C-alpha positions as CSV (number, residue, x, y, z in Angstrom):
1,M,0.1,-0.1,0.0
2,D,1.3,3.4,-0.7
3,L,0.7,5.1,2.4
4,E,1.8,8.6,1.3
5,K,-0.9,8.6,-1.5
6,S,-3.7,7.3,0.8
7,I,-3.1,10.2,3.2
8,S,-3.3,12.8,0.1
9,G,-6.6,10.9,-0.8
10,M,-8.0,11.3,2.8
11,Y,-7.4,15.1,2.6
12,R,-8.3,15.5,-0.9
13,S,-11.8,13.7,0.2
14,L,-12.2,16.0,3.1
15,L,-11.4,19.3,1.2
16,V,-13.8,18.0,-1.6
17,Q,-16.7,17.3,0.7
18,L,-16.2,20.9,2.6
19,L,-16.0,22.9,-0.7
20,E,-19.0,20.9,-2.1
21,K,-21.1,21.6,1.0
22,I,-20.1,25.1,1.4
23,P,-19.5,26.6,-2.0
24,D,-18.0,30.0,-0.6
25,L,-15.1,28.5,0.8
26,Q,-14.0,27.5,-2.7
27,S,-12.1,30.7,-2.7
28,V,-9.3,29.3,-1.0
29,L,-8.4,27.6,-4.4
30,E,-7.8,30.9,-5.7
31,D,-4.7,31.8,-3.2
32,T,-1.6,31.7,-5.9
33,E,0.7,31.8,-2.8
34,V,-0.6,28.1,-1.8
35,I,-1.4,26.9,-5.3
36,P,0.8,28.4,-8.2
37,M,-1.4,29.5,-11.3
38,T,1.3,27.3,-13.4
39,K,0.4,24.2,-11.3
40,Q,-1.5,21.5,-13.3
41,D,-1.5,18.0,-11.8
42,C,-3.3,17.5,-8.5
43,P,-1.8,19.2,-5.4
44,G,0.6,17.3,-3.0
45,L,-0.2,16.7,0.5
46,I,1.5,19.8,2.0
47,V,-0.8,22.0,-0.4
48,L,-3.6,19.8,0.4
49,K,-3.1,20.2,4.4
50,E,-2.9,23.9,3.8
51,L,-5.9,24.3,1.7
52,L,-8.1,22.2,4.2
53,Q,-6.6,24.3,7.0
54,N,-7.5,27.7,5.3
55,A,-11.0,26.2,4.5
56,V,-11.5,25.0,8.0
57,M,-10.4,28.6,9.5
58,A,-12.8,30.4,6.9
59,L,-15.6,28.2,8.4
60,G,-16.2,30.8,11.1
61,N,-19.2,29.5,13.4
62,R,-20.4,27.6,10.9
63,S,-20.4,23.7,11.2
64,F,-19.3,20.8,9.1
65,I,-19.7,17.3,9.4
66,C,-17.2,15.0,7.1
67,F,-16.8,11.3,6.2
68,I,-13.4,9.9,7.3
69,D,-12.7,6.8,5.1
70,A,-10.3,4.1,5.8
71,L,-6.8,5.6,4.4
72,D,-6.2,2.5,2.0
73,E,-9.5,3.2,0.4
74,C,-9.5,7.0,0.3
75,D,-8.4,7.2,-3.3
76,E,-10.8,4.3,-4.6
77,L,-14.2,5.7,-3.4
78,Q,-16.0,9.1,-4.0
79,P,-16.9,11.1,-0.5
80,G,-19.8,9.9,0.7
81,S,-19.7,6.2,-0.3
82,K,-20.8,3.8,2.7
83,R,-18.1,2.5,4.7
84,P,-19.6,-0.1,7.4
85,L,-18.3,0.6,10.9
86,A,-16.3,3.8,10.0
87,P,-17.3,6.7,12.2
88,T,-18.1,10.1,11.5
89,A,-16.0,13.3,12.7
90,M,-17.4,16.4,13.0
91,A,-15.9,19.9,14.0
92,A,-18.2,22.3,15.2
93,Q,-18.6,25.7,17.4
94,G,-21.1,25.3,20.3
95,G,-22.4,22.4,22.1
96,N,-26.1,22.0,20.8
97,E,-25.3,19.1,18.5
98,V,-24.4,16.7,21.0
99,D,-27.3,17.5,23.3
100,T,-29.7,17.2,20.5
101,L,-28.5,13.7,19.4
102,R,-28.7,12.5,22.6
103,F,-32.2,14.0,23.7
104,L,-33.6,12.5,20.0
105,R,-31.9,9.1,21.0
106,R,-33.7,9.3,24.5
107,K,-37.1,10.6,22.8
108,A,-37.4,8.0,19.6
109,P,-34.8,5.5,19.6
110,E,-36.5,3.9,16.5
111,L,-35.6,7.1,14.4
112,P,-32.5,6.9,12.6
113,T,-30.1,9.1,14.5
114,P,-26.6,9.0,14.7
115,D,-25.0,7.8,18.2
116,V,-22.5,10.0,19.7
117,K,-19.5,8.2,20.8
118,A,-17.2,10.5,22.1
119,T,-17.0,14.5,22.4
120,W,-14.0,16.8,23.2
121,E,-13.0,20.3,22.6
122,T,-9.6,21.6,21.5
123,G,-8.2,24.7,20.1
124,G,-11.5,26.6,20.6
125,R,-13.5,23.9,18.3
126,R,-15.6,21.1,19.5
127,Y,-15.1,17.6,17.7
128,I,-17.8,14.6,17.8
129,V,-17.3,11.0,16.7
130,Q,-20.4,9.2,16.1
131,D,-21.7,6.2,14.2
132,R,-21.3,6.6,10.6
133,V,-24.9,6.7,9.1
134,P,-24.9,4.0,6.3
135,G,-25.5,4.9,2.3
136,Q,-24.9,7.9,0.6
137,T,-26.3,11.7,0.6
138,L,-29.6,12.3,-1.1
139,G,-28.1,14.8,-3.1
140,A,-25.3,12.3,-4.7
141,V,-28.0,10.1,-5.9
142,W,-31.0,12.4,-6.5
143,H,-30.3,12.6,-10.5
144,E,-30.3,8.9,-10.5
145,L,-33.6,8.6,-8.9
146,D,-37.0,8.5,-11.0
147,L,-40.3,10.3,-9.6
148,S,-41.3,7.4,-7.3
149,A,-38.0,6.8,-5.8
150,K,-37.9,10.6,-4.9
151,V,-41.4,10.5,-3.4
152,R,-40.3,7.4,-1.1
153,S,-37.6,9.5,0.1
154,L,-39.8,12.3,0.8
155,D,-42.5,10.2,2.4
156,Q,-39.8,8.7,4.9
157,V,-38.3,12.2,5.5
158,V,-41.6,13.6,6.2
159,A,-42.4,10.8,8.6
160,V,-39.6,11.7,11.0
161,V,-40.3,15.6,10.7
162,E,-43.7,14.9,11.7
163,W,-42.6,12.6,14.6
164,W,-40.0,15.5,15.6
165,R,-42.8,18.2,15.5
166,T,-44.8,16.6,18.5
167,S,-42.0,17.9,20.6
168,T,-42.7,21.2,21.7
169,S,-41.5,23.5,24.3
170,S,-42.4,26.6,26.4
171,K,-39.9,28.9,24.7
172,M,-37.6,29.5,21.8
173,S,-34.2,27.6,23.0
174,S,-32.0,24.6,22.4
175,V,-33.2,21.2,23.8
176,T,-31.4,22.1,27.1
177,G,-33.2,25.1,27.2
178,G,-30.3,27.6,26.2
179,P,-30.0,29.9,23.1
180,V,-29.9,28.2,19.6
181,E,-27.5,29.3,16.9
182,S,-29.5,29.5,13.9
183,L,-28.4,28.8,10.1
184,R,-29.7,31.9,8.8
185,W,-32.2,34.5,10.5
186,W,-32.9,36.6,7.7
187,S,-29.4,38.1,6.9
188,T,-28.0,38.4,10.3
189,G,-25.8,35.6,10.1
190,F,-24.7,33.1,12.6
191,M,-25.4,34.3,16.7
192,P,-27.1,32.8,19.3
193,W,-31.0,33.3,19.7
194,G,-33.1,33.2,22.8
195,P,-34.2,31.5,24.8
196,F,-37.6,33.8,24.1
197,R,-41.0,32.8,25.8
198,R,-42.8,35.5,23.9
199,K,-43.3,36.4,20.2
200,R,-42.5,40.0,21.2
201,E,-39.1,39.0,22.5
202,L,-38.0,37.2,19.4
203,F,-39.2,40.3,17.4
204,A,-37.3,42.8,19.5
205,Y,-34.2,40.5,19.5
206,F,-34.5,40.2,15.7
207,E,-35.0,44.0,15.3
208,D,-32.0,44.9,17.1
209,A,-29.8,42.3,15.3
210,R,-31.0,44.1,11.9
211,G,-29.9,47.4,13.3
212,G,-33.6,48.6,13.9
213,C,-35.9,49.9,11.3
214,P,-38.2,52.7,10.6
215,G,-41.3,52.9,13.0
216,V,-43.9,52.4,10.1
217,V,-41.8,49.3,8.8
218,R,-41.5,47.9,12.1
219,D,-45.4,48.5,13.1
220,M,-46.2,46.6,9.6
221,L,-43.6,43.8,10.4
222,W,-45.0,43.2,14.0
223,R,-48.8,43.4,13.0
224,N,-48.2,40.6,10.0
225,M,-45.8,38.4,12.2
226,P,-47.5,35.2,12.9
227,D,-47.8,33.3,16.0
228,C,-44.9,31.5,17.3
229,R,-46.4,29.0,19.6
230,P,-46.1,26.1,20.2
231,W,-42.3,26.4,20.2
232,T,-41.7,23.1,18.0
233,F,-38.4,21.1,17.5
234,S,-37.1,21.9,13.9
235,H,-33.9,20.5,12.2
236,G,-33.6,24.0,10.2
237,D,-31.2,22.5,7.6
238,L,-33.2,19.7,5.7
239,H,-31.0,20.0,2.4
240,V,-30.3,17.3,0.3
241,Y,-26.8,16.5,1.7
242,N,-28.1,16.2,5.4
243,I,-30.2,13.4,4.3
244,M,-28.8,10.0,4.1
245,V,-30.0,6.9,1.9
246,E,-29.5,3.5,1.3
247,D,-31.0,0.9,-1.1
248,G,-33.8,3.0,-1.7
249,N,-34.4,3.8,1.9
250,L,-33.9,6.6,4.4
251,S,-30.9,5.3,6.4
252,G,-30.6,8.8,8.5
253,I,-30.6,12.8,8.8
254,I,-27.4,14.5,9.8
255,D,-26.0,17.7,10.9
256,F,-28.1,19.1,14.0
257,A,-25.9,22.1,14.9
258,T,-28.7,24.5,14.4
259,A,-31.7,22.2,15.6
260,G,-33.7,23.3,18.6
261,F,-37.5,24.6,19.5
262,Y,-38.2,27.2,16.9
263,P,-41.6,29.1,16.0
264,V,-44.0,26.6,14.8
265,W,-43.7,27.6,11.2
266,W,-39.7,27.6,11.1
267,E,-38.8,24.6,9.7
268,Y,-41.5,25.2,6.7
269,V,-40.0,28.7,6.0
270,Q,-36.2,27.8,6.2
271,L,-37.3,25.3,3.2
272,R,-37.3,28.4,1.0
273,L,-35.1,30.7,2.8
274,A,-32.2,28.3,2.8
275,C,-32.7,26.9,-0.6
276,G,-29.7,26.1,-2.5
277,A,-29.2,25.1,-6.3
278,K,-30.6,21.9,-8.1
279,P,-31.1,19.4,-6.7
280,D,-31.7,21.1,-3.4
281,H,-34.6,23.4,-4.6
282,E,-36.6,20.7,-6.3
283,W,-36.0,18.5,-3.1
284,K,-37.2,21.4,-1.0
285,H,-39.8,22.5,-3.2
286,M,-41.3,18.9,-2.6
287,L,-41.0,18.9,1.0
288,Q,-42.6,22.2,1.0
289,L,-45.4,21.2,-0.3
290,R,-45.8,18.1,1.7
291,M,-45.4,20.1,4.9
292,K,-47.6,23.0,4.1
293,D,-50.9,21.8,5.4
294,S,-49.5,20.7,9.0
295,C,-47.5,24.2,9.6
296,H,-49.7,26.7,11.3
297,D,-50.3,30.0,9.2
298,A,-47.9,28.6,6.6
299,E,-48.7,31.2,3.9
300,A,-48.5,34.0,6.5
301,A,-45.3,33.0,7.7
302,M,-43.7,32.7,4.5
303,T,-44.6,36.1,3.2
304,W,-43.5,37.4,6.4
305,A,-40.1,35.9,6.4
306,T,-39.7,36.5,2.6
307,V,-40.6,40.3,3.3
308,C,-37.8,40.4,6.3
309,D,-35.2,38.9,4.0
310,E,-35.7,41.3,1.3
311,L,-35.6,44.4,3.6
312,A,-32.4,43.0,4.9
313,S,-30.8,43.0,1.6
314,L,-31.9,46.5,0.3
315,P,-29.0,48.5,-0.9
316,D,-30.2,51.9,-0.1
317,G,-32.3,51.2,3.1
318,V,-36.1,51.9,3.6
319,T,-37.5,54.8,1.4
320,D,-40.9,55.9,0.7
321,A,-40.9,53.1,-2.1
322,T,-40.2,50.4,0.2
323,V,-43.2,51.2,2.4
324,G,-45.2,50.9,-0.5
325,W,-44.1,47.7,-1.6
326,L,-44.3,46.5,1.9
327,R,-48.1,47.4,2.1
328,E,-48.6,45.8,-1.5
329,Q,-47.1,42.5,-0.3
330,F,-49.2,42.5,2.9
331,S,-52.4,43.6,1.4
332,N,-53.2,40.5,-0.4
333,E,-57.1,38.9,0.9
334,G,-55.5,36.0,2.8
335,L,-53.2,38.5,4.8
336,R,-56.1,41.0,5.3
337,M,-57.9,38.1,6.7
338,Y,-55.0,36.9,9.0
339,E,-54.5,40.6,10.3
340,A,-58.2,40.8,11.5
341,I,-58.2,37.4,13.1
342,A,-55.1,38.4,14.8
343,D,-56.6,41.7,15.8
344,A,-59.7,39.9,17.3
345,R,-58.6,36.9,19.0
346,P,-57.2,36.9,22.5
347,G,-53.8,35.4,21.1
348,N,-52.2,38.8,20.3
349,D,-49.3,40.0,22.0
350,Q,-51.5,41.8,24.9
351,N,-52.9,38.1,25.9
352,E,-50.9,35.2,24.2
353,G,-53.1,32.8,25.9
354,G,-54.9,32.3,22.6
355,E,-51.5,31.2,20.7
356,L,-51.4,28.5,23.4
357,Q,-55.0,27.2,22.8
358,R,-54.3,27.4,19.0
359,G,-50.9,25.6,19.9
360,A,-52.6,22.9,21.8
361,G,-54.8,22.0,19.1
362,L,-52.0,21.8,16.6
363,T,-50.2,19.4,19.1
364,A,-53.3,17.3,19.4
365,K,-53.8,17.1,15.4
366,T,-50.4,16.2,15.2
367,V,-50.3,13.6,18.0
368,S,-53.1,11.9,16.4
369,K,-51.3,11.0,13.3
370,T,-48.1,9.6,15.3
371,T,-49.5,6.2,16.0
372,A,-49.3,5.1,12.0
373,T,-46.1,7.1,11.8
374,K,-44.3,5.4,14.9
375,A,-45.5,1.9,13.6
376,F,-44.2,2.8,10.0
377,L,-40.8,3.8,11.7
378,A,-40.7,0.7,13.4
379,R,-41.1,-1.6,10.5
380,W,-38.4,0.7,8.6
381,R,-35.8,0.6,11.8
382,A,-36.5,-3.5,12.1
383,K,-35.8,-3.6,8.2
384,L,-32.5,-1.6,8.4
385,T,-31.0,-3.4,11.8
386,T,-31.9,-6.8,10.1
387,R,-30.0,-5.6,7.0
388,H,-26.8,-4.2,8.8
389,G,-26.9,-6.9,11.5
390,C,-26.7,-4.2,14.3
């Protein structure tokens, strides 16, 4: 075995995984001090190490999960190929990932959740060693699937998400009650959010994170902000490269770095706001359509979140034209009806008891579906266990 070649293959595999998942990090390849412009062949081990180090440093507060193959096989298989018994190592800022995985394993051991084997911190970064989820990412095989196979993957992911959504909290927080570090809150970047018990607390923090906004805009955003409760367990990053499949079936969901209890509509909204290129766009569109009916105030939430996202990217700030545009966005019949109901019911911010009542109704409706869902997942888990002999 050529050990030097295998080590290079490992670094090359890790680098490819990182740059494919987070495309903006590809700028490290433009550093001519590391890779001379005259360089035509594959970079050597020293260069690969430096490129990987630069890419990891550029991660900032973001997290990344990578697959580490056996050294003598790194040059033979593409990243993401199944490797029985090989662990997954993850470097991440913050400690919510481990707590979330253990929370899910306790709550629903029949769900395909990675088992954490060890965790430690060094150099200001936290590392996790966990069971390797078998199979490949859905993104790696999406182009090979026919419609029926895509729908089967969709059905299985929705079953898991619906089971997650039966877990609610009295506040927006991590599973341990601390702040969550969201992947994206309308262009404010990575930062801790919460814990919040009331919609007004979340709105005030959101407004402060964006640097404030004129009173008329603030009033329109607040008036049209959907109810948040019950704060519902959400993954928040269900893109195709966080979904693992094997033999045509879901084998696991990974990357819970930003998971926690969020507004009841958050998972649905994230599917559009954090949507990547094809195949992620196609996948999230399908998932969004399936989740719409189970998401409280789905369209109102999507309109509100999209408006907030657009406001954050305005080059000239808020103008009279902006105010007119806002009125237009919030003027359709559905939102007018929503505003009237929000003003009339006791669930507005002066008395949020109505939100709790509506939230309880949603939870009961969702729970009524979980018997069949749990039975399906139990059969599915049994098949996986039999197939892998674990």
